[in-house]
Structure formats: structure tokens, C-alpha cells
C-alpha positions as MATLAB code, in Angstrom:
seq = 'XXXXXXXXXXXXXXXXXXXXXXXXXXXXXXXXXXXXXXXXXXXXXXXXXXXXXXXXXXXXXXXXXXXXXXXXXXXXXXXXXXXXXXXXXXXXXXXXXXXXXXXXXXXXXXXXXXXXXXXXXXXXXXXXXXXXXXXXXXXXXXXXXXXXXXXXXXXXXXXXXXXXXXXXXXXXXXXXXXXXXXXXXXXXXXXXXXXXXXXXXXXXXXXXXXXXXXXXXXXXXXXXXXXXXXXXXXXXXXXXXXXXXXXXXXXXXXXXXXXXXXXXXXXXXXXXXXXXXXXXXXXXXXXXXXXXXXXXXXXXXXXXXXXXXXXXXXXXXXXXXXXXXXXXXXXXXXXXXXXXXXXXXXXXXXXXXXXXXXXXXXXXXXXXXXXXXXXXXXXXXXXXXXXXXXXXXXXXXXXXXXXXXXXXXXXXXXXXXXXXXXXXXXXXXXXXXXXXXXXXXXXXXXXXXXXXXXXXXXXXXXXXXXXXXXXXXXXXXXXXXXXXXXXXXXXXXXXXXXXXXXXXXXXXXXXXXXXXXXXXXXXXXXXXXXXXXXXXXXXXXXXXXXXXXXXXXXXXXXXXXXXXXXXXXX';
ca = [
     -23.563    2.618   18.993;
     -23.469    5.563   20.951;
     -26.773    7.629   20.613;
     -25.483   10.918   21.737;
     -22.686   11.017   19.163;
     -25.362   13.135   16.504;
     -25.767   15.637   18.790;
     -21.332   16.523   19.563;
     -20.438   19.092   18.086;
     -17.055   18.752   15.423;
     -14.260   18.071   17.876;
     -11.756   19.503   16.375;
      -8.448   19.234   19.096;
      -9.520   15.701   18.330;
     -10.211   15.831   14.906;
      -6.419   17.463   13.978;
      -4.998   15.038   16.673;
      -6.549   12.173   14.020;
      -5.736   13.684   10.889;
      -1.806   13.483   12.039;
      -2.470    9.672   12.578;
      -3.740    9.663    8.732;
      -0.553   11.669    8.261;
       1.468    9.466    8.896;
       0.372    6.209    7.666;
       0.780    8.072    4.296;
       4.062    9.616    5.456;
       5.927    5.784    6.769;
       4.440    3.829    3.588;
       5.268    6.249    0.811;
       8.946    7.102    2.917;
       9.514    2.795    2.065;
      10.097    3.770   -1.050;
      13.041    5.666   -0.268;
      14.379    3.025    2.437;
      13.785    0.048    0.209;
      16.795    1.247   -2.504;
      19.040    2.484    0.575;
      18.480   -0.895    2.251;
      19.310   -2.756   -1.044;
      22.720   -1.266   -1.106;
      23.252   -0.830    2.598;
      22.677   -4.153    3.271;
      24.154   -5.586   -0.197;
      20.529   -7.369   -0.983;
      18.958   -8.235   -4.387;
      15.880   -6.922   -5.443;
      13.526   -9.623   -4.036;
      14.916   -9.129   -0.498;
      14.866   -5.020   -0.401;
      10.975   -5.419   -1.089;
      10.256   -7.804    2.038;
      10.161   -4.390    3.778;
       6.313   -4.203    2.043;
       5.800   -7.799    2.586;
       6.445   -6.990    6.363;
       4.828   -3.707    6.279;
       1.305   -4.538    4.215;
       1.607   -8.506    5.504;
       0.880   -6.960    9.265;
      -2.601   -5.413    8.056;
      -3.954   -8.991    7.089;
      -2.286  -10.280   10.240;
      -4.017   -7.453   12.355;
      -7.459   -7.629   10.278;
      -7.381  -11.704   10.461;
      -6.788  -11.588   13.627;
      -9.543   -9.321   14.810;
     -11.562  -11.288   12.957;
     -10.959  -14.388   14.531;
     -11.378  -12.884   17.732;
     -14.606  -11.150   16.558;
     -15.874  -14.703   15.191;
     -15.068  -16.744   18.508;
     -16.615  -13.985   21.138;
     -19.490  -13.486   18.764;
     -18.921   -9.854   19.150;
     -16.928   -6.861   17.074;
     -13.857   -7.023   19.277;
     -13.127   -2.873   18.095;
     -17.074   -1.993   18.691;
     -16.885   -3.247   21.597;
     -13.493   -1.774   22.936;
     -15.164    1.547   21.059;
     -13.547    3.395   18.331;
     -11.479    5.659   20.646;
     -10.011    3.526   22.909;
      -9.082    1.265   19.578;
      -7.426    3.581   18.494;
      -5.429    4.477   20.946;
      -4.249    0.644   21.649;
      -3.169    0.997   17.673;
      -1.315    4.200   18.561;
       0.453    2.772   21.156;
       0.997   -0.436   19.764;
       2.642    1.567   16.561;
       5.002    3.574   19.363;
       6.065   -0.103   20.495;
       7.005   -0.639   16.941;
       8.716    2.368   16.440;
      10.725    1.495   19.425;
      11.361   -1.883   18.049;
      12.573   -0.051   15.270;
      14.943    2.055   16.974;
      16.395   -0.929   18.554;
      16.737   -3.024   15.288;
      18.631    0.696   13.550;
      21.032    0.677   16.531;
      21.792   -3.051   16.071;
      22.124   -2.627   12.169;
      20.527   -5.739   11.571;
      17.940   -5.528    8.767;
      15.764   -8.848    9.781;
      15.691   -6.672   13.290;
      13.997   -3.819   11.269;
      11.419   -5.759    9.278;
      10.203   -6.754   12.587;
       9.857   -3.291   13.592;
       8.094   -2.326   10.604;
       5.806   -5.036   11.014;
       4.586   -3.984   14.819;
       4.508   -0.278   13.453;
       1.900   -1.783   10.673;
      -0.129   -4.025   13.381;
      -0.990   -0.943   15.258;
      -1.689    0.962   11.727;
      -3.794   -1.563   10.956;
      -6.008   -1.639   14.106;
      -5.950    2.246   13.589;
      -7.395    1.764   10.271;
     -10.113   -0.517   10.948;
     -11.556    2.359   13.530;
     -10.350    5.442   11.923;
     -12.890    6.171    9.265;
     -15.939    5.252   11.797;
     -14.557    6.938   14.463;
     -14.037   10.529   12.196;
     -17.944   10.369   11.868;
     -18.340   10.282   15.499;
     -16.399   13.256   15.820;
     -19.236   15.820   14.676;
     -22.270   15.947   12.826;
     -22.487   12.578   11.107;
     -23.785   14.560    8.094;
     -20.409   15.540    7.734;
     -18.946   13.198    8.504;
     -17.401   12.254    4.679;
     -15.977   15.547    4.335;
     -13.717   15.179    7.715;
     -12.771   11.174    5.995;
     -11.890   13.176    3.021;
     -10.227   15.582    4.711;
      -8.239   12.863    6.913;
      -7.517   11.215    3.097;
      -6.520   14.146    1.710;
      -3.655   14.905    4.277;
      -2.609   11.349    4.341;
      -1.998   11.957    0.561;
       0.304   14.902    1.630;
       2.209   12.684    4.036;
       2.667   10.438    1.390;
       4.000   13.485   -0.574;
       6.845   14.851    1.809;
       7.484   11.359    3.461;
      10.254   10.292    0.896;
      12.051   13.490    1.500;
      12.166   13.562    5.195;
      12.951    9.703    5.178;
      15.407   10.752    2.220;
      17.259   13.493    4.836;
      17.338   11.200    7.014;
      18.788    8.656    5.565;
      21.416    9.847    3.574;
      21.770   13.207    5.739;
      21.687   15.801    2.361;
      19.399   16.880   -0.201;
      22.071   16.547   -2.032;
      23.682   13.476   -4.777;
      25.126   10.459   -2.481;
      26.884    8.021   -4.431;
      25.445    4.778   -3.937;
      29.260    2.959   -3.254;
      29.470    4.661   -0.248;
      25.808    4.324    1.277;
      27.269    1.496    3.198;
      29.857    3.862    5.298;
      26.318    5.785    5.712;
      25.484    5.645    9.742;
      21.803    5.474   10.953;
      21.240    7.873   13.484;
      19.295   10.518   11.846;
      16.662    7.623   11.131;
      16.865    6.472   15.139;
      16.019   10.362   15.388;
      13.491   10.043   13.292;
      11.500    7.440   14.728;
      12.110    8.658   18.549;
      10.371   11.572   17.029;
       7.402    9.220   15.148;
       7.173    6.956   18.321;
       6.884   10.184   20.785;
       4.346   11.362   18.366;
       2.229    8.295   18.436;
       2.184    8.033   22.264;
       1.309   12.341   22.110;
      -1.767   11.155   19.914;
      -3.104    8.505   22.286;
      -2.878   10.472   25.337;
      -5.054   13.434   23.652;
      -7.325   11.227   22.474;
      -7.437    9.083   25.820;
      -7.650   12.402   27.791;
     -10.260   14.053   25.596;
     -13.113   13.932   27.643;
     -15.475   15.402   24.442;
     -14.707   12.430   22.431;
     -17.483    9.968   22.045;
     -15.952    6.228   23.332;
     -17.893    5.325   19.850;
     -19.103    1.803   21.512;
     -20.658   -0.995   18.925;
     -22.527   -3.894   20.660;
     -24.252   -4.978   18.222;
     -23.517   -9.052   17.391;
     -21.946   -9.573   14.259;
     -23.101  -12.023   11.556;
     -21.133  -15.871   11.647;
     -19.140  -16.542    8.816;
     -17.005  -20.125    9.448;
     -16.813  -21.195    5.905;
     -15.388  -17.494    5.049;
     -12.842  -17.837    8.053;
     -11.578  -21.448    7.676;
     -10.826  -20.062    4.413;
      -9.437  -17.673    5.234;
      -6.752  -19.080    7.770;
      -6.488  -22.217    5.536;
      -4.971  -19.312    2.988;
      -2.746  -18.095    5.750;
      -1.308  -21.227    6.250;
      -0.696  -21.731    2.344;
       0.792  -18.693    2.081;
       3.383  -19.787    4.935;
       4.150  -22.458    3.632;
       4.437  -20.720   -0.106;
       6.991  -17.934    1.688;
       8.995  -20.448    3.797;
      10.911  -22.370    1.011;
      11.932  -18.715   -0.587;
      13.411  -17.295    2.839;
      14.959  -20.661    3.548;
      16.461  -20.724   -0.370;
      19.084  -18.034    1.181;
      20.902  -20.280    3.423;
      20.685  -23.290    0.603;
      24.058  -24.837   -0.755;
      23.871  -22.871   -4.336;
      23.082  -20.197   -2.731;
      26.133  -19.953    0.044;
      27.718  -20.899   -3.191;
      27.217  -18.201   -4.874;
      27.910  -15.965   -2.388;
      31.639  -17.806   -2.138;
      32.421  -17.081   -5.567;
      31.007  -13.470   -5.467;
      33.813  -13.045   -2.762;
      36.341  -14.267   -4.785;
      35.643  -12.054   -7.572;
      35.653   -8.853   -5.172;
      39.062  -10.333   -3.413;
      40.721  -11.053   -7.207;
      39.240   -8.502   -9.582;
      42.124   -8.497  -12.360;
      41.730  -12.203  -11.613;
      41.895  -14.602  -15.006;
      39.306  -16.684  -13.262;
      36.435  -14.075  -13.373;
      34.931  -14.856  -16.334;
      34.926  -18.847  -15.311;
      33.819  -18.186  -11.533;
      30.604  -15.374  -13.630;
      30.023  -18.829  -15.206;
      29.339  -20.542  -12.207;
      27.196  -17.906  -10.622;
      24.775  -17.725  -13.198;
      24.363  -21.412  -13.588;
      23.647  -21.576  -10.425;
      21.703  -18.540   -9.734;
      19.326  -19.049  -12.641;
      18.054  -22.053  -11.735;
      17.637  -20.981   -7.830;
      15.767  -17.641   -9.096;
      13.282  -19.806  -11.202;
      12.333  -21.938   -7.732;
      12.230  -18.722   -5.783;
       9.834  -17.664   -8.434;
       7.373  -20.492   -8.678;
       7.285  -20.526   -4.947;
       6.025  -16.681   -5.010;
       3.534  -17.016   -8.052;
       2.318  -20.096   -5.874;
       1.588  -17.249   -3.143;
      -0.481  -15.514   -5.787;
      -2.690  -18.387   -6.991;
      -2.938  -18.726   -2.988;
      -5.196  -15.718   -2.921;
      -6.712  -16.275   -6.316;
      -8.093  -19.943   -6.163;
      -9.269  -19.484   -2.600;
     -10.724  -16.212   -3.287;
     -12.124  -18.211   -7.056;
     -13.251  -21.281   -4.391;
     -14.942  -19.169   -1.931;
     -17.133  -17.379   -5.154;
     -18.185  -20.962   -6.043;
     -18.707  -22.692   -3.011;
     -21.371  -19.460   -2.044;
     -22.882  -19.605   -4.920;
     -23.988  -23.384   -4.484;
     -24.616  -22.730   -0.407;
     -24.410  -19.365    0.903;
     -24.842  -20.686    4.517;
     -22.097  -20.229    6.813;
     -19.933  -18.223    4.105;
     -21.298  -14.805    5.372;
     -20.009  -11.521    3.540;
     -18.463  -13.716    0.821;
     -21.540  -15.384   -0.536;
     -21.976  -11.830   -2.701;
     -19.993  -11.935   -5.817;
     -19.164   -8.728   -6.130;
     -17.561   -8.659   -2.215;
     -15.562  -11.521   -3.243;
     -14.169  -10.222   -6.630;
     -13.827   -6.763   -5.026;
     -11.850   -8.071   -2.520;
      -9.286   -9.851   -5.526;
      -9.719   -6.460   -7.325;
      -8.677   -4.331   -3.841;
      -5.964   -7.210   -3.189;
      -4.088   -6.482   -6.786;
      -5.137   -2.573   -5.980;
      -3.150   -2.290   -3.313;
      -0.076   -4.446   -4.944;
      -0.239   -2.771   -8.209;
      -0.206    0.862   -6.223;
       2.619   -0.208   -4.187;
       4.688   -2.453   -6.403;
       5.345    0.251   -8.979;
       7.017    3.144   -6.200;
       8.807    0.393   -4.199;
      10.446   -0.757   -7.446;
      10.892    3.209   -9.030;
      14.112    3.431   -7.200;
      15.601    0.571   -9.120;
      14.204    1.517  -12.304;
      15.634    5.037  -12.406;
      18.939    3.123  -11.664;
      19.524    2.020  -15.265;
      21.095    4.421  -17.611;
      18.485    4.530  -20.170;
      15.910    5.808  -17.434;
      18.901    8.214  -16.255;
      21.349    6.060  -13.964;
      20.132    8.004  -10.296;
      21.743    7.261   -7.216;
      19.352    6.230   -4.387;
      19.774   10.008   -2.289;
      18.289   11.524   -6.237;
      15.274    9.208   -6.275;
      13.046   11.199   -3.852;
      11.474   13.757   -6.227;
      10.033   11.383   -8.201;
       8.895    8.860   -5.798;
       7.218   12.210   -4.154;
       5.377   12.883   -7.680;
       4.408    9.028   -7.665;
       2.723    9.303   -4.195;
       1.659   12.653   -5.076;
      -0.053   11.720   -8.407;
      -2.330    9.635   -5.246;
      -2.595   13.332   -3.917;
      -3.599   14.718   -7.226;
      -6.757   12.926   -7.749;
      -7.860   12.740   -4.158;
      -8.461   16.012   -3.948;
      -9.765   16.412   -7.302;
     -11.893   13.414   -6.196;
     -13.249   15.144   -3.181;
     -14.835   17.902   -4.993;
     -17.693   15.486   -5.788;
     -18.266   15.395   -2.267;
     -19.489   19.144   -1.746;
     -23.119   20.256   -2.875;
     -21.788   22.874   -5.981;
     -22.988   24.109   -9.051;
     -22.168   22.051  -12.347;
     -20.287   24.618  -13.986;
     -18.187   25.231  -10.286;
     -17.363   21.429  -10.151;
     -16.065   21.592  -13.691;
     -13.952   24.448  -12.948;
     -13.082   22.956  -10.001;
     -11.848   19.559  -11.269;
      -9.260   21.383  -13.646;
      -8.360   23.720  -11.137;
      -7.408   21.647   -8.027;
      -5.287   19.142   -9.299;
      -3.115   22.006  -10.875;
      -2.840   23.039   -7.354;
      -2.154   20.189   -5.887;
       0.957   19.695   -8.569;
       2.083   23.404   -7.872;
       2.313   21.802   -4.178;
       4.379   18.936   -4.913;
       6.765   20.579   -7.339;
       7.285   23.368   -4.400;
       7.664   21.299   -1.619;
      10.892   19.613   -3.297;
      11.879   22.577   -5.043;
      12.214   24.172   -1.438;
      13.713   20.951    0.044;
      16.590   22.190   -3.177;
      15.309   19.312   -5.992;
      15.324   20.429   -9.591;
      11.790   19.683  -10.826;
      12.639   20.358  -14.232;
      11.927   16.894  -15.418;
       8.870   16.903  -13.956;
       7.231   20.204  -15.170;
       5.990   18.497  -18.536;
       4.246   15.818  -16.264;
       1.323   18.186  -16.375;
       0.321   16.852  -19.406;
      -0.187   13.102  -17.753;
      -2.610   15.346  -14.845;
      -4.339   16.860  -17.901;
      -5.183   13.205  -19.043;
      -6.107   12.184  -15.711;
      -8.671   15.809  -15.844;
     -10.107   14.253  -18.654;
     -10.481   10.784  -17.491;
     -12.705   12.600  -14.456;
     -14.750   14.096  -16.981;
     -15.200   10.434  -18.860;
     -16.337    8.808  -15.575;
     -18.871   11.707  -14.457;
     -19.035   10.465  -10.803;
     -20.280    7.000  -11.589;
     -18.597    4.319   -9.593;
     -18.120    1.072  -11.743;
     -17.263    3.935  -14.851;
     -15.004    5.394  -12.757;
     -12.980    2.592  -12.053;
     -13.139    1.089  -15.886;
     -11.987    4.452  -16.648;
      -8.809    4.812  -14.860;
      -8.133    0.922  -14.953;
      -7.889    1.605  -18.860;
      -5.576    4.517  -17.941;
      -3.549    2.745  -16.103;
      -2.774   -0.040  -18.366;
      -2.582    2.295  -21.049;
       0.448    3.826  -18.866;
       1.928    1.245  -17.816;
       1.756   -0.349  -22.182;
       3.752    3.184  -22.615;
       6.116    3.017  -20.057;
       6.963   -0.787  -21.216;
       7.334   -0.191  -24.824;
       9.449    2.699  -24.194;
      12.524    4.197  -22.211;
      13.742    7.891  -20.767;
      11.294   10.644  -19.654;
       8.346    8.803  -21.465;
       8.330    5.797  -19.807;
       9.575    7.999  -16.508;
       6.155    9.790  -17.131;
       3.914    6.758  -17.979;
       5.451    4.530  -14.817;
       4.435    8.253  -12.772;
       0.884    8.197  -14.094;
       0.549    5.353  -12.348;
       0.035    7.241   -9.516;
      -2.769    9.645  -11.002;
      -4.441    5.721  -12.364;
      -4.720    4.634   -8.657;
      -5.544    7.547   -6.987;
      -9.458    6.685   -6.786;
      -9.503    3.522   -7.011;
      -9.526    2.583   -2.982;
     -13.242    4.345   -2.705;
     -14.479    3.246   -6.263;
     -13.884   -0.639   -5.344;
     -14.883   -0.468   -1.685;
     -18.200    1.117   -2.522;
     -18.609   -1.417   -5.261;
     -17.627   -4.355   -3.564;
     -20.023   -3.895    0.087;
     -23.361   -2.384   -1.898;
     -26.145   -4.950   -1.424;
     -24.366   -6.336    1.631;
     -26.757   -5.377    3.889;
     -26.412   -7.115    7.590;
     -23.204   -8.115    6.177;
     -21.735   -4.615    5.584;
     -18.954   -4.836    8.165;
     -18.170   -7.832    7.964;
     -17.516   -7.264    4.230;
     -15.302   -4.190    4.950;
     -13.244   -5.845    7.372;
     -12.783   -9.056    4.196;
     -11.451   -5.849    2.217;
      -9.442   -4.387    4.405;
      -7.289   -8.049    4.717;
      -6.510   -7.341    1.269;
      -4.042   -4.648    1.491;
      -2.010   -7.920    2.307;
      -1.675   -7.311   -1.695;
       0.832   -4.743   -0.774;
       3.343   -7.507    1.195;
       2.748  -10.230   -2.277;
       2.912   -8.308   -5.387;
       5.812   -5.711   -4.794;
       8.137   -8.968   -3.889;
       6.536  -10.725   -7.308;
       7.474   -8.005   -9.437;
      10.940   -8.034   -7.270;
      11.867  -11.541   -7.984;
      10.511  -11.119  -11.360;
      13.249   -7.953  -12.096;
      16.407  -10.531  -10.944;
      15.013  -12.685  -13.610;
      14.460  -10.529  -16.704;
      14.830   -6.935  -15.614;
      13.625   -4.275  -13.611;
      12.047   -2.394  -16.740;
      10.526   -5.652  -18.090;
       8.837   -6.511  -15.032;
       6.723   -3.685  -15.037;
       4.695   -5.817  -17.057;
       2.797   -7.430  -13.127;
       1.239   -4.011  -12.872;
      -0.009   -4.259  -16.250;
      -1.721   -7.445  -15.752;
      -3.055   -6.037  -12.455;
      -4.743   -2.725  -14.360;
      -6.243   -5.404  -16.658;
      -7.786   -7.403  -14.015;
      -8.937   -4.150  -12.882;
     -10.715   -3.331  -15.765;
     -12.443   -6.681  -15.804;
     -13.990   -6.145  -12.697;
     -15.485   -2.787  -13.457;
     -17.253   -4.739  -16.125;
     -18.411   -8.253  -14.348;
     -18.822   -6.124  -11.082;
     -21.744   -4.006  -12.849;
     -23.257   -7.091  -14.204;
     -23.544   -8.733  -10.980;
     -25.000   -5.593   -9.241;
     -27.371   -5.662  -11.798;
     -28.237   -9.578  -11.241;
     -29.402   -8.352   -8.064;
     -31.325   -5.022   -9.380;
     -28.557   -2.834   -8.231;
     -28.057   -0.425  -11.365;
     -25.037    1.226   -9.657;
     -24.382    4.020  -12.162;
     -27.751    5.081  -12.815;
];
């Protein structure tokens, strides 16, 4: 590692320069929320296939993490320490402008495959950004402070996720105002090409100050890193399953029933007064039915994927640890199940909002209305990040108290503003400060202990999520919202959980986590194909079962730290 990094002063060109690049990871995933619903109806898709944008998007971090991995594994080196944190990051940055290029590209051809792809490169570079981001804001000053500038960094990427559905939402439908989903179609795309010249030119602006910035440390890591074959043949022996899990669902589009279907759809819409409607309904849903039921087996299979070789690789360490590196610790392998249905559980329930607040009983919105409240979701994340980061500073009790009711108060004020001025009626929302009072309370419960923290607002979550099933209109609205506020901590609460004790392995364990977010590509799609079954409301019950996994963790994880004399909350 670089030995004069201690001694640089906070870089702060450099440090701004990086906070944008946490800006807008927070600003592209949250604004998928908004493009997933336009997408559905632009390109005429079902629910399953509007949420492969998150399988491409969150897919591409496993795919970039596994990847550097392997790399890692074969040289016998870290392939980012050695390339340094800077320079990494600037290959991500420009690797995310190819992307958005890609993406530009795939908008002008109006082919959607065309834009998954794009998505996907934008991701790749996000995710090599990622794995040197958080190091590489320590280097950028005092390393004593270096948590506040990661906070900081999380904090803004929170606000990116805030505004990001209603710049993505402009740009898409070209108003603030109501667009009647019937005519998204006749919609054209420019505004979004616009957009992403303007993300793209941005990325490549980032890498060149950074490149050019001669008071940046390189941040070089030469240190060898610890062999873990077991873990990786696992690991790609997964990858493989899951291909072959995926395959027989993309390839279930261009099967007989399903051209089938598609035939008598078009008959209907060419012969709508049509005596034969009700007979050719018939034959769509005996043949869809059975179709969606295959498509669905093939995606839980995806799941238990990730579950039994996760379960496997628990077992198999426990009997011989050698060769399985980070993943002969328990609570590294269940943390990285827990962070896996994290990140799907977080993600899942915005990408799906959209089609929620569809349905009349949750108050029949058009896509171009949705933004508002997929900005409250992402900004419930907001919410209790920055009331999370007060922990962080060295203040009196009786200031943190004050300060933990204050701040998230302000950081609602924010979100309700920033839409009111984009000309959104927050009305609905203003009685969602009682959900951010329950979430003020639930910091108060958990008193800055990790594994409490995370039982705490697991319970809260599935508590939420129980409401928002059992009932319909602005209550369930609210519940589905506090979803937001249930997550918010949880990314810090299990990664701290899941690498203490690790030791040598420490690295290697956070890049095992990090491959989770591939959670974000599996169990939005799930809960997708799940909705085109039963219902969009009903299959709110996946995030549910995530929350309770959750919660299960919090209480096996604290055992197991304590099997090894790790009392983590004391």
C-alpha cells in the first residue's frame, strides 16, 4: 500500500470528482425504476421481461466481481491493488462511458435487447468502480477520516437515488406532467440519448480529473492474496447453473405456445367486437398458465442455485476449511446469502412499485405519475443513511438523540421539496412521516449495535411488508414505502457482520459480498414472474420471506460470532 498516503492532505477536487461517481450509481439504479414501467409498455412486455433490466444491471456486478476474482486467483495477486485504486477507477469510469455509448446506440436503434446490453457494460464499469471506491476515499486524506468522506460519498449517492427517477422520468416521457400510458409507445427517445451523452461525457470528465490529478495517491496494493479454489470452483460451478437455470426462460419466448399466444393476442386486437374473443381468451390462458408455471420453476431453480451452493460451501468448510478461503467462516458465508436477498429484497420492491400503483385499488397511476413515490422509496434509503451517519461523529449523548430525530425530518423536507419543485403533489406523502417516526424509534431500539440493528429493522421490514399485503390504498402505499426506511442500514450492518473475525481473509471476504448484489439481477425477476402468476400485490409476499431470512441471520450470525469469542454487540 502506499506509505505516504497518511500524510496527503483531504484532496478535495478529487474527493467531489468521486462523490459524483457515487452520485450516480445511486442516480442510474434508482432512475430503473422509472424505465422498467415505460419499457413494459413501450415495448409491449410482461412483467417478467421489464425486470431483466435489473437482471442485466445487478447480474454485471457478479460478472465484474467474479471475474476479478478469477483473475486475482490465477496471477496470485489483487488484480485492482495492483493496477492501484486510482487508475481502477478510472478503467471503471471509462468502461461505464463505453456503456453509456452502447446505450445510446441501442436508444437510437429502439431495440430493447440492444439496451440491456448497454446497461450491462454501464454496470461492469460500476462494478469495478465499486470494488475501489470505498478504499480509494480513505486514501484521499487523513485515513482517520476516512469513514466520514465514505459516508459522505453514501450519503450523496442516496440523493442521486432521490432525484434520479425524476430526471429519468423528464426524460422519458418529456413532462412532469400525467402521460397516458396508451400512448407511451408514440413516445420518441431522444431526450434519454441526451441524457446519456450527458452521463457518458460525465464519466469520461471524471476519469480524466482523476487521471490528471497529480495529488492523488495511485493507492497501489501488492500484497499476495490468500488461495481460495474450493470457494472459486464454487463459485463458477454456480455461474454455470445459473446459465443454464436462465437459458430455458429466455428461450420459452420463441417456444410454440408461446408464438401461439402471441397469434391469438393479434387476433383479438385485429377483431375486438369479434364473437370469438371469449373462445380465443380461452386459449391464451390455457396455454399461458402452464408456460408461466415452467418459466417459474426454472427461476426458483436460479434461487436454490445460490442457496444450496452457498448451504454446500458452509458445510463442506466446516468439515475442511483448506482451500475454501474466506468461506470457511460461517458468518461470511450466511452474510453473503443475507447481503444476496438484501440487495434483491431492496431492489425488487421499487422495480415492481410502478406496477403496483397501476391497479385501481392502489390508485390506477400512469407510468409518467409514478416518480414521486419511487423518489420517497429510494429516499426512505436516504432517510436513514444520514440518520445512520450521525453515529459516526464523536457527540454528546443527548446531541445524537436530538440529532437522530432531527435529520431524518430533514432529509424528508428534502425529498418532498425536490418533487414539489419538479411540480409533484406530495400530498399523499405528507402522512408518511409517521412510517420515518417508526423508523426514529427503531434507531433508538438498536442503540448502535450491529447484529441488533439489523434484527431490528429486519422485524420492521417484515412487519411492513405483513401490512402492505394484508391491506390496499395509502396503507399498503405507505407500508410497501417503508420498505425503503427497513433497508436503509442494512448494507453496513451485514458487511461488518459478515467479514469480523476474517482476519488475512478480510478482502477476500468483501470481494465474496460484493458478488452478491447479483441478488439484485434474481429476485426482482422472481417476484416479476411471480406477479403474471397471481398478482402484482400478492407477490409482494418474496420480500417478505427475504425480511424473514433477514431476521434469522441477525440471530444465528451473533451466535456464531460468539462461537468464536466475538461478542459483537457488547
Amino acid at each position: 500500500m502506499d506509505t505516504n498516503s497518511s500524510q496527503v492532505k483531504t484532496n478535495y477536487p478529487a474527493l467531489y470528482t468521486l462523490v459524483v461517481v457515487f452520485f450516480f450509481w445511486g442516480f442510474i439504479a434508482a432512475g430503473n425504476n422509472i424505465f422498467i414501467p415505460f419499457c413494459k409498455n413501450y415495448f409491449q412486455l410482461d412483467q417478467f421481461q421489464s425486470q431483466l433490466i435489473d437482471f442485466a444491471y445487478y447480474t454485471a456486478y457478479y460478472i465484474g466481481a467474479l471475474g476479478l476474482f478469477i483473475v486475482s486467483t490465477l496471477r496470485q495477486k489483487d488484480i485492482v491493488g495492483q493496477w492501484g485504486y486510482k487508475r481502477s477507477i478510472v478503467y471503471g469510469l471509462l468502461f461505464s462511458a463505453f456503456g453509456a455509448l452502447a446505450m445510446i446506440i441501442a436508444l437510437k436503434m429502439n431495440v430493447y435487447i440492444a439496451m440491456l446490453i448497454g446497461l450491462f457494460i454501464v454496470a461492469l464499469g460500476f462494478s469495478l468502480q465499486q470494488t475501489a471506491a470505498n478504499p480509494f476515499a480513505v486514501l484521499l486524506g487523513d485515513p482517520k477520516t476516512g469513514t466520514s468522506r465514505v459516508n459522505l460519498a453514501g450519503g450523496i449517492n442516496s440523493f442521486g437515488t432521490t432525484i434520479g427517477p425524476l430526471v429519468i422520468g423528464y426524460a422519458l416521457f418529456g413532462t412532469f406532467a400525467k402521460v397516458e400510458d396508451s400512448v407511451i409507445q408514440s413516445l420518441s427517445l431522444t431526450k434519454v440519448e441526451i441524457l446519456y451523452i450527458g452521463v457518458g461525457l460525465l464519466f469520461i470528465l471524471a476519469a480524466a480529473l482523476f487521471y490528471f490529478s497529480k495529488k492523488v495517491p495511485e493507492g497501489i496494493n501488492n500484497e499476495p492474496i490468500e488461495k481460495a479454489n474450493k470457494a472459486l470452483i464454487t463459485l463458477v460451478i454456480m455461474t454455470i447453473l445459473l446459465l443454464c437455470m436462465f437459458v430455458p426462460v429466455f428461450l420459452s419466448y420463441k417456444s410454440d405456445a408461446a408464438i401461439k399466444i402471441i397469434e391469438l393476442q393479434n387476433l383479438i386486437e385485429a377483431n375486438p367486437t369479434s364473437g370469438l374473443v371469449d373462445h380465443y381468451t380461452q386459449q391464451i390462458k390455457s396455454y399461458a398458465f402452464p408456460l408461466e408455471q415452467n418459466r417459474m420453476l426454472w427461476l426458483l431453480g436460479a434461487l436454490m442455485v445460490i442457496i444450496i451452493g452457498l448451504l454446500f460451501a458452509n458445510f463442506s468448510a466446516k468439515k475442511n476449511p483448506e482451500g475454501w478461503g474466506a468461506m470457511r467462516y460461517p458468518q461470511l458465508v450466511l452474510g453473503m446469502l443475507a447481503l444476496f436477498l438484501y440487495v434483491g429484497v431492496e431492489v425488487a420492491i421499487g422495480s415492481n412499485l410502478g406496477e403496483l400503483l397501476s391497479l385501481p385499488e392502489f390508485g390506477g397511476l400512469h407510468s409518467s405519475e409514478i416518480a414521486p413515490y419511487v423518489s420517497m422509496y429510494w429516499g426512505s434509503m436516504m432517510i436513514g443513511r444520514w440518520a445512520g451517519a450521525v453515529s459516526v461523529f464523536k457527540l454528546a449523548k443527548s446531541t445524537k438523540h436530538l440529532l437522530l430525530i432531527i435529520v431524518p425530518v430533514i432529509a424528508y423536507s428534502v425529498i418532498i421539496g425536490v418533487n414539489t419543485l419538479a411540480g409533484f403533489d406530495m400530498s399523499n406523502l405528507y402522512f408518511y412521516i409517521i412510517c420515518i417516526a417508526l423508523q426514529i424509534g427503531a434507531f433508538f431500539l438498536s442503540k448502535d449495535k450491529p447484529a441488533r440493528t439489523l434484527l431490528v429493522f429486519a422485524v420492521f421490514g417484515a412487519i411492513a411488508m405483513t401490512v402492505g399485503l394484508l391491506t390496499t390504498g395509502t396503507v399498503a402505499i405507505y407500508a410497501f414505502l417503508a420498505g425503503g426506511l427497513a433497508c436503509s442500514i442494512m448494507w453496513p450492518a451485514i458487511f461488518s457482520l459478515s467479514i469480523i473475525g476474517l482476519g488475512k481473509y478480510t478482502a477476500q471476504g468483501s470481494a465474496f459480498l460484493v458478488m452478491m448484489i447479483l441478488g439484485g439481477g434474481i429476485i426482482p425477476p422472481i417476484q416479476g414472474k411471480l406477479s403474471d402468476l397471481i398478482g402484482i400485490h400478492t407477490s409482494y409476499i418474496i420480500p417478505l420471506f427475504c425480511f424473514l431470512y433477514l431476521i434469522g441471520f441477525a440471530i444465528m450470525v451473533k451466535r456464531y460470532l460468539h462461537d468464536q469469542q466475538i461478542e459483537v454487540d457488547e
